[in-house]
Short mmCIF file of C-alpha atoms and ligand atoms in Angstrom, two decimals:
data_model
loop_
_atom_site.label_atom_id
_atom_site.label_comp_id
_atom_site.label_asym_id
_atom_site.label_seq_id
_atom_site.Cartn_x
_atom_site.Cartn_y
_atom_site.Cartn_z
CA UNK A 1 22.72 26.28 -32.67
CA UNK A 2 23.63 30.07 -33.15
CA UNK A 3 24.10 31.66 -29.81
CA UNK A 4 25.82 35.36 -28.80
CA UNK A 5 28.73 36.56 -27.29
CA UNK A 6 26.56 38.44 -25.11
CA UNK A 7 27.39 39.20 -21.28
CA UNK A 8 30.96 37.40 -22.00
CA UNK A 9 34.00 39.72 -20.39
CA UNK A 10 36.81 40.48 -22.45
CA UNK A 11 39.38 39.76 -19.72
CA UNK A 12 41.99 42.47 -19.14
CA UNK A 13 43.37 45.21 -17.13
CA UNK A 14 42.79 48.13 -18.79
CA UNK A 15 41.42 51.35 -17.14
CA UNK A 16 37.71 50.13 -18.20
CA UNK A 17 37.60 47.05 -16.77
CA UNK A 18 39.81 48.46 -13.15
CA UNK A 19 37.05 51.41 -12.51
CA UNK A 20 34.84 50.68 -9.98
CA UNK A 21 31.52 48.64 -11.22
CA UNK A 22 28.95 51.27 -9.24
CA UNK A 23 30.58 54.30 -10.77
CA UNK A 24 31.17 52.72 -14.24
CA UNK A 25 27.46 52.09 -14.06
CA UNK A 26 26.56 55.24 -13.08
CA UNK A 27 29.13 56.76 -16.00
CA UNK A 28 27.24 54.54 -18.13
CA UNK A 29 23.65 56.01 -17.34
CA UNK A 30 25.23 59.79 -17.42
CA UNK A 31 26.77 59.28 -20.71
CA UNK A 32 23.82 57.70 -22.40
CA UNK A 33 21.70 60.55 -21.48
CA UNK A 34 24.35 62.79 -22.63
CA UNK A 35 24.33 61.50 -25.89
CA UNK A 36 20.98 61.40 -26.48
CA UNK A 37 21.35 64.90 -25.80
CA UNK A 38 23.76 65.88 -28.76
CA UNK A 39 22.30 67.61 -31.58
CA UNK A 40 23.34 67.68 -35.25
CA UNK A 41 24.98 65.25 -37.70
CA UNK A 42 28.62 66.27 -36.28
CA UNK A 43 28.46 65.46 -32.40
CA UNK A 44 27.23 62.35 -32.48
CA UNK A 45 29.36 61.42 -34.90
CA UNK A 46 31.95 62.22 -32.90
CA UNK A 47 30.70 60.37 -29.83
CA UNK A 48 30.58 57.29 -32.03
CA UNK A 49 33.79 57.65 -32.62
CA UNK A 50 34.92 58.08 -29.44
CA UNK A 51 32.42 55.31 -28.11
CA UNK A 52 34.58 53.50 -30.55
CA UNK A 53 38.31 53.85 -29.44
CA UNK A 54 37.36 52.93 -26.17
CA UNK A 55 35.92 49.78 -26.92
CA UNK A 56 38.72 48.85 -29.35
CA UNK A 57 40.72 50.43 -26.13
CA UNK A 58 39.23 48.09 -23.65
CA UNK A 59 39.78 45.30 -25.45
CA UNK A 60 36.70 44.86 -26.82
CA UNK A 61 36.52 42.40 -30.02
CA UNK A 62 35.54 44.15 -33.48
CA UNK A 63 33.53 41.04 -34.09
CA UNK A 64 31.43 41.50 -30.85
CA UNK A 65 30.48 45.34 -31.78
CA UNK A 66 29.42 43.70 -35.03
CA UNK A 67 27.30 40.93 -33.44
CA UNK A 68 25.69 43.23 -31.31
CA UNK A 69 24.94 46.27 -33.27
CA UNK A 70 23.69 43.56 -36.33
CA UNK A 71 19.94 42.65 -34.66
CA UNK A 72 19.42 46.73 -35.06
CA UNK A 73 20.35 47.03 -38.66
CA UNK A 74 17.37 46.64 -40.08
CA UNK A 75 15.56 48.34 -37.73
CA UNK A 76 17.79 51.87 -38.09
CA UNK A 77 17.81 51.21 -41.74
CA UNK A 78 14.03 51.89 -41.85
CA UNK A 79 14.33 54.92 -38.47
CA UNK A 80 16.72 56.36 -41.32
CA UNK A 81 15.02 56.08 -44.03
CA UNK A 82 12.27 57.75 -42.45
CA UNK A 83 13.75 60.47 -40.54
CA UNK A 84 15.70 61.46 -44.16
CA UNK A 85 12.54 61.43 -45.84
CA UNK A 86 10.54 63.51 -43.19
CA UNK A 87 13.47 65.77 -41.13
CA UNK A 88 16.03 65.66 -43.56
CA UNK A 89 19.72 63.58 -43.53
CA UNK A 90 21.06 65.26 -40.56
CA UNK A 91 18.13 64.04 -38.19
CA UNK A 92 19.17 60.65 -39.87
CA UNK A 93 22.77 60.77 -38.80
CA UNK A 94 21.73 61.76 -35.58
CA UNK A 95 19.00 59.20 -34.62
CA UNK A 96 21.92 56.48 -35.60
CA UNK A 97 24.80 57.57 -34.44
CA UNK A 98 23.49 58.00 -31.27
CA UNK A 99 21.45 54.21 -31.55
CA UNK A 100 25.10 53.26 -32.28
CA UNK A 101 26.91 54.88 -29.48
CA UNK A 102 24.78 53.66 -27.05
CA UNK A 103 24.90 49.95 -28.19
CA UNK A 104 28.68 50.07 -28.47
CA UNK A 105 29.24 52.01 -24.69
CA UNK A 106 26.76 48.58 -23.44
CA UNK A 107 29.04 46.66 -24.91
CA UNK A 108 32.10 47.75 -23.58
CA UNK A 109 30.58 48.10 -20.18
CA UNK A 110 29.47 44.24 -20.24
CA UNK A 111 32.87 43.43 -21.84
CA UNK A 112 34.75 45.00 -18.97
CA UNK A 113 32.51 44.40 -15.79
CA UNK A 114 31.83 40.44 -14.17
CA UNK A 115 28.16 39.64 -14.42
CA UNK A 116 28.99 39.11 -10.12
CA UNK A 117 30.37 42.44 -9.85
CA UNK A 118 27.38 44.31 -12.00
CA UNK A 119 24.80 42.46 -9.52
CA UNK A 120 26.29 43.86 -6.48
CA UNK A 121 26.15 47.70 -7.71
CA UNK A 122 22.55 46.67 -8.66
CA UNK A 123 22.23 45.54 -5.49
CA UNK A 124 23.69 48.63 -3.59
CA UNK A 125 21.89 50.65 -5.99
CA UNK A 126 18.42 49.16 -5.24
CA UNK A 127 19.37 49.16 -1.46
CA UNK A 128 18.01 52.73 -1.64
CA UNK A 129 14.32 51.69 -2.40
CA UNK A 130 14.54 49.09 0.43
CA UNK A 131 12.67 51.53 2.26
CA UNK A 132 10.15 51.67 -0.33
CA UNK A 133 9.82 47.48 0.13
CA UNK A 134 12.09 46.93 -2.91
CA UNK A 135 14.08 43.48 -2.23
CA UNK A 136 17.51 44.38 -3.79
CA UNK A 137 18.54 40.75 -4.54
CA UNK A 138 15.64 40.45 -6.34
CA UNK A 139 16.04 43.41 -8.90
CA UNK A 140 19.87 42.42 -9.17
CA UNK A 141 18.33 38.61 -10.49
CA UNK A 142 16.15 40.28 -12.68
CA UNK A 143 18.78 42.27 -14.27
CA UNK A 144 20.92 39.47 -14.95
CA UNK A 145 17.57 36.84 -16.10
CA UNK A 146 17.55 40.10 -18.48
CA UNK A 147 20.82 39.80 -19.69
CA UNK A 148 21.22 35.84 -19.97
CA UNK A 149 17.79 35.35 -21.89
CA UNK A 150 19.16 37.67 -25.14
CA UNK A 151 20.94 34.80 -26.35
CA UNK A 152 18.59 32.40 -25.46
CA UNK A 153 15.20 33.74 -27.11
CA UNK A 154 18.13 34.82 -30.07
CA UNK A 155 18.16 30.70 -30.14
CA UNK A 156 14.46 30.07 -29.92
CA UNK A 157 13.88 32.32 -32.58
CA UNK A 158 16.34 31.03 -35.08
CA UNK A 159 14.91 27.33 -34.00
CA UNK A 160 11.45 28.19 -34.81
CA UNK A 161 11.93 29.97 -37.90
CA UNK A 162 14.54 26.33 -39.21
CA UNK A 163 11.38 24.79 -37.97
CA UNK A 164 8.66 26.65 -40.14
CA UNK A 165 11.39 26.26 -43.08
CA UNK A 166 11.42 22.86 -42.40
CA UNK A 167 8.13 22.71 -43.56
CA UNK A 168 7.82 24.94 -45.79
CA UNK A 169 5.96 27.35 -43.97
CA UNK A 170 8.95 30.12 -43.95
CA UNK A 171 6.21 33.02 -45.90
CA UNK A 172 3.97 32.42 -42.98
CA UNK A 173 4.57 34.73 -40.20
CA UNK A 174 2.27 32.91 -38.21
CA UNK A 175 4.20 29.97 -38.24
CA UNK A 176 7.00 31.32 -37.03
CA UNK A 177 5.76 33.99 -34.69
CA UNK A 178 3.51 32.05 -33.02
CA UNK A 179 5.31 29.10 -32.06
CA UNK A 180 8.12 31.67 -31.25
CA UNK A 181 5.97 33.49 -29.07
CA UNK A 182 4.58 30.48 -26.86
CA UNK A 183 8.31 28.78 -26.86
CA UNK A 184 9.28 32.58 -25.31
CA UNK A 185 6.42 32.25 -22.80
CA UNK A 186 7.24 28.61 -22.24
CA UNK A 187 11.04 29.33 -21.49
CA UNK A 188 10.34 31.84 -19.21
CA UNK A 189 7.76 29.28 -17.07
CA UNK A 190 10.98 26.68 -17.28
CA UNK A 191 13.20 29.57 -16.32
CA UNK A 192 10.91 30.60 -13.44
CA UNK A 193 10.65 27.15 -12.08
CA UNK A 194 14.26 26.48 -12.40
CA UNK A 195 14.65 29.85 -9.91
CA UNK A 196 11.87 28.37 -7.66
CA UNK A 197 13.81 25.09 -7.35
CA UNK A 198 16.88 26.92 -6.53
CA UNK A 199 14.91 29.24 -3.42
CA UNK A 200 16.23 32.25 -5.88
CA UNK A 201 12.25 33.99 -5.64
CA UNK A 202 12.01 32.96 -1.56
CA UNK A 203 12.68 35.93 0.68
CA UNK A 204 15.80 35.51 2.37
CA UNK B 1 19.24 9.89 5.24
CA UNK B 2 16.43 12.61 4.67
CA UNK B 3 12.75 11.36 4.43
CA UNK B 4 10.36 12.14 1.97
CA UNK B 5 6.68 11.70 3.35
CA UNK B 6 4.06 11.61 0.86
CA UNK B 7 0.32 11.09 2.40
CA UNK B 8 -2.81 10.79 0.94
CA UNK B 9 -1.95 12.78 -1.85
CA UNK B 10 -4.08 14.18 -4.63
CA UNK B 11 -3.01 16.64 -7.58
CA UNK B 12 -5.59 17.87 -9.79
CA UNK B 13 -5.24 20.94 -12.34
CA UNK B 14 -8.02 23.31 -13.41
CA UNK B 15 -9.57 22.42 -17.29
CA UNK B 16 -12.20 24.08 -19.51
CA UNK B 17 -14.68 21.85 -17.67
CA UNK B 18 -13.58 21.16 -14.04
CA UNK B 19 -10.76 19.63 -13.60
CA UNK B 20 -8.84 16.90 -14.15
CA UNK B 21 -6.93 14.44 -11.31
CA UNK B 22 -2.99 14.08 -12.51
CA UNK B 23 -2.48 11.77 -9.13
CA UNK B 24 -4.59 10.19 -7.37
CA UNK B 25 -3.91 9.04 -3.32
CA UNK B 26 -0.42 8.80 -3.42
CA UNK B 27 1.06 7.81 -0.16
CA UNK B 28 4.58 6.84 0.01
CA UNK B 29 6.95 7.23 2.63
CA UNK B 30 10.78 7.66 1.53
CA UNK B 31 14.07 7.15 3.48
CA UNK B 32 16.52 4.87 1.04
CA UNK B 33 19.18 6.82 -0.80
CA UNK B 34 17.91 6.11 -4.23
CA UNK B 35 14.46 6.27 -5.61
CA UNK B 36 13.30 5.75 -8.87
CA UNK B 37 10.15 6.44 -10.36
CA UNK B 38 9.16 5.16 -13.54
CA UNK B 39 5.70 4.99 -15.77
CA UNK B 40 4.49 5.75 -18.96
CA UNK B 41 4.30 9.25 -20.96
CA UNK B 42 1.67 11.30 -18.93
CA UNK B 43 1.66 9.03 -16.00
CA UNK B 44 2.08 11.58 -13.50
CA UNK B 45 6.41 11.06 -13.11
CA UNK B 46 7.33 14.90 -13.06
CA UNK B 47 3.96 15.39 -11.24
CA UNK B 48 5.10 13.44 -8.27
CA UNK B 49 8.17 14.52 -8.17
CA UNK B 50 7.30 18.22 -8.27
CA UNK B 51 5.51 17.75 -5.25
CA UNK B 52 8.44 17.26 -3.32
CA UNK B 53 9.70 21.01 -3.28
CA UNK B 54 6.34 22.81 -4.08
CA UNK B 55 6.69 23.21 -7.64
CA UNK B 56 2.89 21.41 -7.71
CA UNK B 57 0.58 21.77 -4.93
CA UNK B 58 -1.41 18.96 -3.14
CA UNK B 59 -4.96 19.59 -3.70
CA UNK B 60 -5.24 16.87 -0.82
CA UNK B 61 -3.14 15.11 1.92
CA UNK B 62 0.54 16.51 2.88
CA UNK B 63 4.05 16.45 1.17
CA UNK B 64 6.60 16.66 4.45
CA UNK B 65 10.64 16.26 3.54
CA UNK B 66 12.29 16.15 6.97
CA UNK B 67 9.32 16.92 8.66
CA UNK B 68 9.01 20.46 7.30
CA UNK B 69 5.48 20.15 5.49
CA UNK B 70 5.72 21.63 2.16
CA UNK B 71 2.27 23.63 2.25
CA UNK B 72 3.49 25.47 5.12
CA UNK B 73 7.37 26.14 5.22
CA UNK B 74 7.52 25.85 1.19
CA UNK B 75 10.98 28.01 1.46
CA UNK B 76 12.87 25.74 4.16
CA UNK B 77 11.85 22.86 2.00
CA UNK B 78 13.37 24.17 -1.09
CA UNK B 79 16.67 24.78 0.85
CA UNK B 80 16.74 21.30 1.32
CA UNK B 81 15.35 20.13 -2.55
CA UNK B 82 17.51 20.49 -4.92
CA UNK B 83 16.06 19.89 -8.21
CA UNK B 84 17.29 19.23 -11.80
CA UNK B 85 15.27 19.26 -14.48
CA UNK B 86 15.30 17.64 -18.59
CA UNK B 87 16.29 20.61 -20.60
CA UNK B 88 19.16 21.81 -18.64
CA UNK B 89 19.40 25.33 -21.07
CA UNK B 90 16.48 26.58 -19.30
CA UNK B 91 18.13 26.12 -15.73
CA UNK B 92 21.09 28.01 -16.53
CA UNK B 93 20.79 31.76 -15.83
CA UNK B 94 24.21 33.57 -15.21
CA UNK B 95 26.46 34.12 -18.39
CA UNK B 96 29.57 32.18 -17.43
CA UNK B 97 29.74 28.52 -16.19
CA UNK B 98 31.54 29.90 -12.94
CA UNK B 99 29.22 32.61 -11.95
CA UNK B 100 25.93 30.20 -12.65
CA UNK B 101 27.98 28.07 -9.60
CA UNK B 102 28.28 31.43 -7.66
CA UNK B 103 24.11 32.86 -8.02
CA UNK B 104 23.20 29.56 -5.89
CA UNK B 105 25.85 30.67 -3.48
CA UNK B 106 24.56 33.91 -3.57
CA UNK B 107 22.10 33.50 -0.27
CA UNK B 108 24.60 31.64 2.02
CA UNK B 109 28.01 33.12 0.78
CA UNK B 110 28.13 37.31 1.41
CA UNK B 111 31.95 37.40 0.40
CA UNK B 112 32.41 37.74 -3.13
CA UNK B 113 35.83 35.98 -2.84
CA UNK B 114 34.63 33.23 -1.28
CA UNK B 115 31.95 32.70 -3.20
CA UNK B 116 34.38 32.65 -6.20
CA UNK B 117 36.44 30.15 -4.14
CA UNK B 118 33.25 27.59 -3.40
CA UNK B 119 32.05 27.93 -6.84
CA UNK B 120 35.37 26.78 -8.00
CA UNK B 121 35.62 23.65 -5.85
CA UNK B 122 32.16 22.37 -7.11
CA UNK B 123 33.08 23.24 -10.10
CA UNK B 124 36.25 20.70 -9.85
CA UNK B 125 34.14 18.44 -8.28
CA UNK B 126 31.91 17.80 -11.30
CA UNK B 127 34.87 17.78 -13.80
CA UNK B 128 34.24 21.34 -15.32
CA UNK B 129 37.09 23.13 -13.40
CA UNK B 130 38.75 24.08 -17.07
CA UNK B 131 35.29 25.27 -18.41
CA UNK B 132 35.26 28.34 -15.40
CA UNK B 133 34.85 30.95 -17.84
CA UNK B 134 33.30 30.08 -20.50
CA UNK B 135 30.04 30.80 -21.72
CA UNK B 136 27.60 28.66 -20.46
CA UNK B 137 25.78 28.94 -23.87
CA UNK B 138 29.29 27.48 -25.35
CA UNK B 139 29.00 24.13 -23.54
CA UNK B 140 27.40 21.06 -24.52
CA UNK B 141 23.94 19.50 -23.15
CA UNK B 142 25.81 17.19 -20.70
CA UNK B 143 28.20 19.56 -19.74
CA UNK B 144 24.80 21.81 -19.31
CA UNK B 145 23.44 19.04 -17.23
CA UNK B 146 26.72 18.89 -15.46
CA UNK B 147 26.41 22.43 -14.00
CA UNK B 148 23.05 22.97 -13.55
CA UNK B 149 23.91 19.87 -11.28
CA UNK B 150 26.98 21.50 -9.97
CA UNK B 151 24.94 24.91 -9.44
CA UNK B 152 22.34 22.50 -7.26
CA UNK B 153 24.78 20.86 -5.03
CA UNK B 154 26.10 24.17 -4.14
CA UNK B 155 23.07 25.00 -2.36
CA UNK B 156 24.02 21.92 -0.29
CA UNK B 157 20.81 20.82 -0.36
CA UNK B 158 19.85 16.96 1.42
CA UNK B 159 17.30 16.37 -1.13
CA UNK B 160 18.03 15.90 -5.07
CA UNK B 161 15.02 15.56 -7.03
CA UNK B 162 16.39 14.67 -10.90
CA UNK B 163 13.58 14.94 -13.82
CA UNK B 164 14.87 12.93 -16.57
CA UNK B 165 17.65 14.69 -16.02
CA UNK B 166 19.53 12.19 -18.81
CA UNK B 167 16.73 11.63 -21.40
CA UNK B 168 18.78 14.12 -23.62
CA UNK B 169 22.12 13.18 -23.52
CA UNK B 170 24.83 10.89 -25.93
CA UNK B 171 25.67 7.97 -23.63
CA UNK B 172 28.88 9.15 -22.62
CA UNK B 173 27.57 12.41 -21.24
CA UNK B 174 23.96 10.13 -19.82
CA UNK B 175 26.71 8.05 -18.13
CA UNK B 176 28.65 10.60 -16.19
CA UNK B 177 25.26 12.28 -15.28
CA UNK B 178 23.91 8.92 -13.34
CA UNK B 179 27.46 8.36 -12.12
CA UNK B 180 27.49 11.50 -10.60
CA UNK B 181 23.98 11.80 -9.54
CA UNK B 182 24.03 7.55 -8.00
CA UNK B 183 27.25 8.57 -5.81
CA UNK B 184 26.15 11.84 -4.32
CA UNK B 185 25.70 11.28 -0.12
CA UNK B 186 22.41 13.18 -0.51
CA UNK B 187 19.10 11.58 -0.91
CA UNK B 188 17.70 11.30 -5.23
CA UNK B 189 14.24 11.45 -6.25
CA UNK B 190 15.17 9.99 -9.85
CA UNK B 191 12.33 9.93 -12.83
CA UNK B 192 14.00 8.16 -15.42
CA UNK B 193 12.46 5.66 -18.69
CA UNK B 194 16.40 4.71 -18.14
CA UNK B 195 15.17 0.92 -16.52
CA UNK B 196 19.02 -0.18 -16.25
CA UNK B 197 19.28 3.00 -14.38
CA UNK B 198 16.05 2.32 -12.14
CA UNK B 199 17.53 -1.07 -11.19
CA UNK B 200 20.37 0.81 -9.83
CA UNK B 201 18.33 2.50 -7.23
CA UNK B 202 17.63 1.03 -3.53
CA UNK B 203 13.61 1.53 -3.91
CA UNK B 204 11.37 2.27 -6.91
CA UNK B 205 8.06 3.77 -7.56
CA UNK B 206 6.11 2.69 -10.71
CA UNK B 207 3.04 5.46 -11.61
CA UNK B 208 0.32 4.62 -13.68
CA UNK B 209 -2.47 6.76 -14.99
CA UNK B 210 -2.03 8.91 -11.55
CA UNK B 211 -1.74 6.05 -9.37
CA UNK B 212 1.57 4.31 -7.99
CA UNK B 213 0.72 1.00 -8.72
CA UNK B 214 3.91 -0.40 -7.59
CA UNK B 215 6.26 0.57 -4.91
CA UNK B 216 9.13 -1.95 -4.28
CA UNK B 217 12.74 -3.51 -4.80
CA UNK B 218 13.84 -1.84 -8.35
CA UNK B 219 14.01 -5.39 -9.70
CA UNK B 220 10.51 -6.99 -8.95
CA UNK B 221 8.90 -2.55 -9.99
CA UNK B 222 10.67 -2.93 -13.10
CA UNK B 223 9.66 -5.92 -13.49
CA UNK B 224 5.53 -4.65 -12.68
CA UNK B 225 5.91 -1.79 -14.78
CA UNK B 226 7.47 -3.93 -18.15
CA UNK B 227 4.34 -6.61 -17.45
CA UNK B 228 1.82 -4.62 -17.42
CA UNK B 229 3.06 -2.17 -20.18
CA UNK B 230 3.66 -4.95 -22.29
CA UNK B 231 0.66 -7.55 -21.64
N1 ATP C 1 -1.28 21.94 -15.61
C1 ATP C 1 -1.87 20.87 -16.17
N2 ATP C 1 -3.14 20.94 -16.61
C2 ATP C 1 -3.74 19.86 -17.15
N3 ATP C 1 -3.14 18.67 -17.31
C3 ATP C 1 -1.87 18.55 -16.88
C4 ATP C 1 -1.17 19.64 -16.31
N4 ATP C 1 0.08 19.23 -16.00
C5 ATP C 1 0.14 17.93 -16.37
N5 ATP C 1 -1.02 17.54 -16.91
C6 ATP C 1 -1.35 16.18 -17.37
O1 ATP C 1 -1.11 15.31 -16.31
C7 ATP C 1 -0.59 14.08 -16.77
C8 ATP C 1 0.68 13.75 -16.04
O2 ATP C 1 1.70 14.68 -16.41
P1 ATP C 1 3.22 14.48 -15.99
O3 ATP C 1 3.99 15.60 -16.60
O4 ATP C 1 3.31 14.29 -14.54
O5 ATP C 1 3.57 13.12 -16.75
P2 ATP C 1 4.95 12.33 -16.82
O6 ATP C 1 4.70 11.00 -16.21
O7 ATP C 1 6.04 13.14 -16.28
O8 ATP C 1 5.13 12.12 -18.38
P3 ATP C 1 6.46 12.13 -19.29
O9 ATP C 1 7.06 10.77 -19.19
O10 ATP C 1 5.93 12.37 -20.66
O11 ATP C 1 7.34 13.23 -18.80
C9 ATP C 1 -0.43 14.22 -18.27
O12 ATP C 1 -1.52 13.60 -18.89
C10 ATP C 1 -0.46 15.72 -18.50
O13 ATP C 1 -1.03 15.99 -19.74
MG1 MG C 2 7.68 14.12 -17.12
#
């Protein structure tokens, strides 16, 4: 079984994992609209490469940028491709350095911050649409089902497709996508039961 | 000891055409410290026992644990239930062994610290006190089975329902599974095909095309259910 270093902390002391979870997260949400922002081949270059030192700054493994920038490869070859062919290369450059960025920033921020710690700022941050009959606790376990089922439908998928190669069957998109799709549907059921049987969905 | 008090109970599900009856008058009233339950594949096992913290609705008759009727107070009754299921990936949601321990803590325990504390006395309770922060993806099916254990008994709940909860484990990890799960102080619903470990029990069901057909001394139920499966 293949599964991700996804959600793990990188444990350390450095000044990204002492700043304060709420503000880090809020940093986090500033910066990414920032660099979506930047224009040109050159600036988002250079917030890649900034994006960069501070994960290799906070500790962050080289192999878990790699891991978690790899599921996207294909995908920004073809955006790049693309944009090249109808914008020109810097549009390219652009469109993937700042795919990059972002993707390395959410990985430092995971690295650094305790799933614990990043579900109470969720909390406090939801505690604003309370008013609004938003149940805090509730978005915060959302956010982290979010973040715990990457590696597990990452699993699921590379299961079903062994499966469909088991049998020959690995041309056939329909026998791996479909199986995929109702073990996906299934999980979540077995995940939602599992949260029932813990009181996680009662109200408090 | 809690009680379990099954009356009268039928369970049907919707089909194409109708529906269909998965248990059929099921009345059972349950105060030893160990039950089993065992039957055949598509008996109506997991059916009965997720009655017992609303997972399944009664169609007919009433589910009560302590008193507190499931219908009616179905959150009370799942602070009570604890319940482990087969596949023990599915039941783990937090990324780290220690702060899957801490979510179930989350409703009772405000203070982060001593949530952190609790979590890490369960946690050395159930033998995985050197496994704290590792990925829970990184551990193995029993050890999975192990915590999603550990993160149930932190809700301290009175009621353990268990769903095959050792069907896919090596022996060694199967063993400390029932070990753990036979010597807990709380009450265990236990489905098992495991009929060494059904003997072990103080009182066992045996189900049977949606009917328990047998409800007894583990010995003589085994005993029913290995007749008339085999004759
Ligand atoms: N939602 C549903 N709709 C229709 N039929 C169902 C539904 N849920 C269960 N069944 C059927 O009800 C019967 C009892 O299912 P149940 O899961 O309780 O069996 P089980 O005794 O736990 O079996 P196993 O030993 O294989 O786990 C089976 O025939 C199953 O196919
Ligand atoms: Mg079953």
């Amino acid at each position: 079984m293949r599964t991700l270093p996804l959600g793990l902390q990188v444990p350390g002391d450095t000044v990204w994992h002492r700043l304060p979870t709420g503000r880090k997260l809020l940093g986090l949400v500033l910066l990414g609209v920032g660099v979506v922002a930047l224009q040109g081949p050159w600036l988002p270059l250079l917030a890649l490469a900034v994006a960069l030192a501070v994960a290799l700054h906070a500790g962050v493994p080289a192999r878990s940028l790699v891991l978690g920038v790899r599921p996207l490869l294909v995908l920004l070859a073809v955006v790049a491709a693309l944009q090249t062919w109808q914008r020109g290369w810097p549009v390219a450059v652009e469109v993937v350095a700042t795919t990059l960025t972002l993707v390395v920033l959410a990985t430092t921020f995971t690295a650094t911050t305790p799933t614990d710690d990043l579900l109470d700022a969720v909390v406090r941050a939801a505690g604003v649409l309370r008013p609004l009959g938003v149940d805090p606790q509730r978005v915060a376990l959302t956010f982290s089902l979010a973040i715990s089922s990457i590696p597990v439908v990452a699993t699921l998928f590379t299961q079903t497709r062994e499966a469909a190669k088991a049998r020959g069957l690995e041309r056939s998109p329909r026998a791996t996508l479909t199986p995929f799709a109702v073990r996906t549907v299934a999980h979540a059921h077995a995940v939602g039961d599992a949260l029932a049987a813990r009181g996680l969905g009662d109200p408090d | 000891m809690a009680t379990i008090e099954l009356d009268d109970v039928t369970v049907t599900a919707p089909t194409a055409d109708g529906e269909v009856v998965l248990l059929r008058d099921v009345t059972a009233h349950l105060t030893e410290r160990r039950v089993a339950v065992v039957g055949a594949n598509g008996s109506g096992k997991s059916t009965l026992a997720r009655l017992v913290n609303g997972l399944v609705g009664a169609a007919s008759g009433s589910v009560r644990v302590d008193g507190l009727d499931v219908a009616t107070d179905g959150p009370a009754v799942r602070r009570r239930v604890g319940f482990v299921f087969t596949q023990p990936a599915a039941q783990l949601v937090m990324p780290t062994v220690l702060e899957d321990v801490a979510l179930s803590l989350r409703r009772h325990v405000k203070d982060k610290r001593e949530r952190e504390t609790r979590a890490r006395a369960v946690l050395a309770d159930i033998g995985l006190a050197d496994r704290a922060d590792t990925s829970v993806h990184a551990l193995s099916g029993g050890q999975q089975q192990l915590l999603a254990i550990a993160g149930v008994l932190a809700c301290e709940p009175t009621v353990v329902v268990a769903d095959e909860p050792t069907t896919l484990l090596d022996l060694r990890n199967a063993r400390a599974v029932q070990e753990r799960l036979l010597s807990m102080d709380q009450q265990l619903l236990l489905v098992t095909h495991d009929l060494d470990l059904a003997r072990r029990c103080d009182r066992a069901l045996v189900v049977e095309d949606g009917h328990v057909t047998c409800d007894d001394d583990p010995e003589r139920a085994v005993a029913h259910y290995v007749e008339s499966t085999l004759s």
